CSV table of C-alpha atoms in Angstrom, one decimal:
chain,number,residue,atom,x,y,z
A,1,UNK,CA,42.8,135.3,77.6
A,2,UNK,CA,43.8,138.8,78.0
A,3,UNK,CA,40.5,140.3,76.7
A,4,UNK,CA,36.9,139.3,77.8
A,5,UNK,CA,35.2,141.1,74.8
A,6,UNK,CA,37.7,141.9,72.0
A,7,UNK,CA,36.7,144.6,69.6
A,8,UNK,CA,35.2,143.6,66.3
A,9,UNK,CA,38.4,143.3,64.2
A,10,UNK,CA,39.8,141.0,66.7
A,11,UNK,CA,36.6,138.8,66.8
A,12,UNK,CA,37.0,138.3,63.1
A,13,UNK,CA,40.6,137.2,63.6
A,14,UNK,CA,39.3,134.7,66.4
A,15,UNK,CA,36.6,133.5,64.1
A,16,UNK,CA,39.3,132.7,61.4
A,17,UNK,CA,41.1,130.9,64.1
A,18,UNK,CA,38.2,128.8,65.0
A,19,UNK,CA,37.5,127.9,61.4
A,20,UNK,CA,41.1,126.7,61.0
A,21,UNK,CA,40.7,124.5,64.1
A,22,UNK,CA,37.4,123.2,62.7
A,23,UNK,CA,39.1,122.4,59.5
A,24,UNK,CA,41.7,120.3,61.4
A,25,UNK,CA,38.8,118.5,63.3
A,26,UNK,CA,37.0,117.9,60.0
A,27,UNK,CA,40.1,116.3,58.5
A,28,UNK,CA,40.5,114.1,61.6
A,29,UNK,CA,37.1,112.7,60.7
A,30,UNK,CA,38.3,112.2,57.1
A,31,UNK,CA,41.2,110.3,58.2
A,32,UNK,CA,39.0,108.1,60.5
A,33,UNK,CA,36.8,107.3,57.4
A,34,UNK,CA,39.5,107.2,54.6
A,35,UNK,CA,42.4,105.8,56.7
A,36,UNK,CA,45.8,105.7,55.1
A,37,UNK,CA,49.2,106.4,56.7
A,38,UNK,CA,49.4,108.9,59.6
A,39,UNK,CA,53.0,109.8,58.9
A,40,UNK,CA,54.9,110.7,55.7
A,41,UNK,CA,54.8,113.6,53.3
A,42,UNK,CA,51.3,112.7,52.2
A,43,UNK,CA,48.8,111.9,54.9
A,44,UNK,CA,45.7,113.3,56.5
A,45,UNK,CA,47.8,114.1,59.5
A,46,UNK,CA,49.1,117.3,57.9
A,47,UNK,CA,45.7,119.2,57.3
A,48,UNK,CA,44.8,117.9,60.9
A,49,UNK,CA,47.9,119.1,62.7
A,50,UNK,CA,48.4,122.2,60.9
A,51,UNK,CA,44.7,123.3,61.0
A,52,UNK,CA,44.6,122.7,64.6
A,53,UNK,CA,48.2,124.2,65.4
A,54,UNK,CA,47.6,127.4,63.3
A,55,UNK,CA,44.2,127.8,64.6
A,56,UNK,CA,45.2,127.6,68.1
A,57,UNK,CA,48.4,129.7,67.5
A,58,UNK,CA,46.4,132.5,65.8
A,59,UNK,CA,43.8,132.5,68.6
A,60,UNK,CA,46.7,132.7,71.3
A,61,UNK,CA,48.4,135.6,69.5
A,62,UNK,CA,45.2,137.6,69.2
A,63,UNK,CA,44.7,137.4,72.9
A,64,UNK,CA,48.4,137.8,73.9
A,65,UNK,CA,49.1,140.7,71.9
A,66,UNK,CA,46.4,142.5,73.8
A,67,UNK,CA,49.0,142.5,76.6
A,68,UNK,CA,51.7,144.3,74.4
A,69,UNK,CA,52.1,148.1,74.3
A,70,UNK,CA,51.2,148.4,70.7
A,71,UNK,CA,48.7,150.8,69.1
A,72,UNK,CA,45.3,149.4,67.9
A,73,UNK,CA,46.0,150.3,64.2
A,74,UNK,CA,49.4,148.6,63.9
A,75,UNK,CA,48.1,145.7,66.0
A,76,UNK,CA,45.1,145.2,63.8
A,77,UNK,CA,47.2,145.5,60.6
A,78,UNK,CA,49.7,142.9,61.9
A,79,UNK,CA,47.1,140.5,63.2
A,80,UNK,CA,45.3,140.8,59.8
A,81,UNK,CA,48.3,139.9,57.9
A,82,UNK,CA,49.1,137.1,60.4
A,83,UNK,CA,45.6,135.8,60.1
A,84,UNK,CA,45.6,135.7,56.4
A,85,UNK,CA,49.0,134.0,56.3
A,86,UNK,CA,47.7,131.4,58.6
A,87,UNK,CA,44.7,130.7,56.1
A,88,UNK,CA,47.1,130.5,53.1
A,89,UNK,CA,49.5,128.1,55.0
A,90,UNK,CA,46.7,125.6,56.1
A,91,UNK,CA,44.9,126.1,52.7
A,92,UNK,CA,48.0,125.2,50.7
A,93,UNK,CA,48.7,122.1,52.9
A,94,UNK,CA,45.0,121.0,52.8
A,95,UNK,CA,44.9,121.5,49.0
A,96,UNK,CA,48.0,119.4,48.4
A,97,UNK,CA,46.7,116.5,50.6
A,98,UNK,CA,43.5,116.3,48.8
A,99,UNK,CA,45.6,116.1,45.5
A,100,UNK,CA,47.7,113.4,47.0
A,101,UNK,CA,51.0,115.1,46.8
A,102,UNK,CA,53.3,116.5,49.4
A,103,UNK,CA,52.8,120.1,50.4
A,104,UNK,CA,56.3,121.1,51.3
A,105,UNK,CA,59.5,120.6,49.3
A,106,UNK,CA,57.6,119.3,46.3
A,107,UNK,CA,59.0,120.7,42.9
A,108,UNK,CA,57.7,117.7,40.7
A,109,UNK,CA,55.4,120.1,38.6
A,110,UNK,CA,55.2,123.8,38.1
A,111,UNK,CA,52.0,124.0,40.1
A,112,UNK,CA,53.6,122.0,43.1
A,113,UNK,CA,56.6,124.3,43.0
A,114,UNK,CA,54.4,127.4,43.2
A,115,UNK,CA,52.5,125.9,46.2
A,116,UNK,CA,55.7,124.8,47.9
A,117,UNK,CA,57.3,128.2,47.5
A,118,UNK,CA,54.1,130.0,48.6
A,119,UNK,CA,54.3,128.0,51.8
A,120,UNK,CA,57.9,128.8,52.2
A,121,UNK,CA,57.3,132.6,51.7
A,122,UNK,CA,54.4,132.4,53.9
A,123,UNK,CA,56.6,130.8,56.6
A,124,UNK,CA,59.1,133.7,56.3
A,125,UNK,CA,56.2,136.0,56.8
A,126,UNK,CA,55.1,134.3,59.9
A,127,UNK,CA,58.7,134.4,61.3
A,128,UNK,CA,58.9,138.2,60.7
A,129,UNK,CA,55.5,138.9,62.3
A,130,UNK,CA,56.0,136.7,65.4
A,131,UNK,CA,59.6,138.0,65.9
A,132,UNK,CA,58.1,141.7,65.7
A,133,UNK,CA,55.6,140.6,68.5
A,134,UNK,CA,58.4,139.1,70.5
A,135,UNK,CA,60.5,142.1,70.3
A,136,UNK,CA,57.5,144.2,71.4
A,137,UNK,CA,57.1,142.0,74.5
A,138,UNK,CA,60.7,142.7,75.6
A,139,UNK,CA,60.8,146.3,74.6
A,140,UNK,CA,58.0,147.2,77.1
A,141,UNK,CA,56.8,145.2,79.9
A,142,UNK,CA,53.5,143.4,79.0
A,143,UNK,CA,50.5,144.4,80.9
A,144,UNK,CA,48.0,141.9,82.8
A,145,UNK,CA,47.6,140.1,86.0
A,146,UNK,CA,50.6,138.8,88.2
A,147,UNK,CA,52.8,136.5,86.3
A,148,UNK,CA,51.5,137.6,82.8
A,149,UNK,CA,54.5,139.6,81.9
A,150,UNK,CA,56.7,136.8,82.5
A,151,UNK,CA,54.4,134.2,80.8
A,152,UNK,CA,54.1,136.4,77.7
A,153,UNK,CA,57.9,137.2,77.5
A,154,UNK,CA,58.8,133.6,78.0
A,155,UNK,CA,56.2,132.3,75.6
A,156,UNK,CA,57.5,134.5,72.8
A,157,UNK,CA,61.1,133.7,73.7
A,158,UNK,CA,60.4,129.9,73.5
A,159,UNK,CA,58.2,130.5,70.2
A,160,UNK,CA,61.5,132.0,68.6
A,161,UNK,CA,63.0,128.4,69.1
A,162,UNK,CA,60.0,127.0,67.1
A,163,UNK,CA,60.3,129.5,64.4
A,164,UNK,CA,64.3,128.8,64.1
A,165,UNK,CA,63.7,125.0,64.1
A,166,UNK,CA,61.0,125.5,61.4
A,167,UNK,CA,63.2,127.7,59.2
A,168,UNK,CA,66.0,125.0,59.6
A,169,UNK,CA,63.7,122.2,58.5
A,170,UNK,CA,62.7,124.3,55.5
A,171,UNK,CA,66.2,125.4,54.5
A,172,UNK,CA,67.7,121.8,54.9
A,173,UNK,CA,64.7,120.4,52.9
A,174,UNK,CA,65.1,122.9,50.1
A,175,UNK,CA,68.9,122.4,49.7
A,176,UNK,CA,68.4,118.6,49.4
A,177,UNK,CA,65.6,119.0,47.0
A,178,UNK,CA,67.5,121.4,44.8
A,179,UNK,CA,70.4,118.8,44.9
A,180,UNK,CA,68.3,116.0,43.7
A,181,UNK,CA,67.6,114.2,47.0
A,182,UNK,CA,63.8,114.5,47.2
A,183,UNK,CA,63.2,111.5,49.5
A,184,UNK,CA,65.9,112.6,51.8
A,185,UNK,CA,64.4,116.0,52.1
A,186,UNK,CA,61.2,114.6,53.3
A,187,UNK,CA,63.1,112.5,55.9
A,188,UNK,CA,65.4,115.3,56.8
A,189,UNK,CA,62.6,117.2,59.0
A,190,UNK,CA,61.9,114.2,61.3
A,191,UNK,CA,64.5,115.1,63.9
A,192,UNK,CA,63.4,118.7,64.3
A,193,UNK,CA,59.6,118.0,64.4
A,194,UNK,CA,59.5,117.4,68.2
A,195,UNK,CA,61.5,120.6,68.9
A,196,UNK,CA,59.2,122.7,66.7
A,197,UNK,CA,56.0,121.3,68.1
A,198,UNK,CA,56.9,121.5,71.8
A,199,UNK,CA,58.2,125.2,71.6
A,200,UNK,CA,55.4,126.4,69.2
A,201,UNK,CA,52.6,126.5,71.9
A,202,UNK,CA,54.4,128.1,74.8
A,203,UNK,CA,52.9,131.4,73.9
A,204,UNK,CA,49.5,129.7,74.4
A,205,UNK,CA,50.2,127.5,77.4
A,206,UNK,CA,52.0,129.9,79.7
A,207,UNK,CA,49.8,133.1,79.4
A,208,UNK,CA,46.7,130.8,79.7
A,209,UNK,CA,48.2,129.5,83.0
A,210,UNK,CA,48.7,133.2,84.2
A,211,UNK,CA,45.2,134.1,83.2
A,212,UNK,CA,43.7,131.0,85.0
A,213,UNK,CA,45.6,131.7,88.2
A,214,UNK,CA,44.3,135.3,88.0
A,215,UNK,CA,40.8,133.8,88.6
A,216,UNK,CA,42.0,132.2,91.8
A,217,UNK,CA,42.2,133.7,95.3
A,218,UNK,CA,46.0,133.1,95.6
A,219,UNK,CA,48.3,136.0,96.2
A,220,UNK,CA,50.3,137.8,93.5
A,221,UNK,CA,53.5,136.3,94.9
A,222,UNK,CA,52.2,132.7,94.7
A,223,UNK,CA,50.9,133.2,91.2
A,224,UNK,CA,54.2,134.6,90.1
A,225,UNK,CA,56.1,131.7,91.7
A,226,UNK,CA,53.7,129.1,89.9
A,227,UNK,CA,54.2,130.8,86.5
A,228,UNK,CA,58.0,130.8,87.1
A,229,UNK,CA,58.0,127.2,87.9
A,230,UNK,CA,55.9,126.6,84.8
A,231,UNK,CA,58.4,128.5,82.6
A,232,UNK,CA,61.2,126.4,84.0
A,233,UNK,CA,59.4,123.2,83.2
A,234,UNK,CA,58.6,124.3,79.9
A,235,UNK,CA,62.2,125.3,79.1
A,236,UNK,CA,63.4,122.0,80.4
A,237,UNK,CA,61.0,120.2,78.0
A,238,UNK,CA,62.4,122.3,75.1
A,239,UNK,CA,66.0,121.6,76.1
A,240,UNK,CA,65.3,117.9,76.1
A,241,UNK,CA,63.8,118.0,72.6
A,242,UNK,CA,66.6,120.2,71.5
A,243,UNK,CA,69.3,117.6,72.7
A,244,UNK,CA,67.3,114.9,71.0
A,245,UNK,CA,67.2,117.1,67.7
A,246,UNK,CA,71.0,117.7,67.9
A,247,UNK,CA,71.8,113.9,68.4
A,248,UNK,CA,69.4,112.7,65.6
A,249,UNK,CA,70.0,115.6,63.1
């Protein structure tokens, strides 16, 4: 998106992202063959959606961070941790699905507890890393073509909503699980999932739009206006899902 030919370390991160996407697509094929429920705490939906989502997000973050004013060494280190964490998250979820048990909020056995807590800790690491990138985008104006700075900053700002909703899902689920309400814990995340899903990918969609517009002959002013309109539309979509989450929480 922001780099045509990224350096070798970043190509490795992008290859990891593509493998996660491939994992999601493979499990979509497994679902087509094996069947079973698409919803619920144990379903092929989880390795499909998490593989695709984490892969796409990792790919977006690798490209978008090229617009941030951050040195190559800290960027490489942060992206390396982020990529490894994405693999751990998708790997844990996929493992538990193949075992036929829930991946999150499952404290039934010591092993399940370890997996569940690893995913929770991994989620916390993701929150910290993405918050650091978001802070960097607002500390110094991101580089790039017309509209890219607004797209990157807005994408990260909306991403913070996804992180907050994800943390709320985990926190509420853990409390219910610890108090003996396991089934309620699984159901408790339903209201926040649309908000989490919609807000998660703004950091991909908005910068990608700015990059595509840079390939046109339109003026810089026109491209900035289009990006601004897209940001407003995306924010409206997030607001609608937020209202729905509040009403059904």
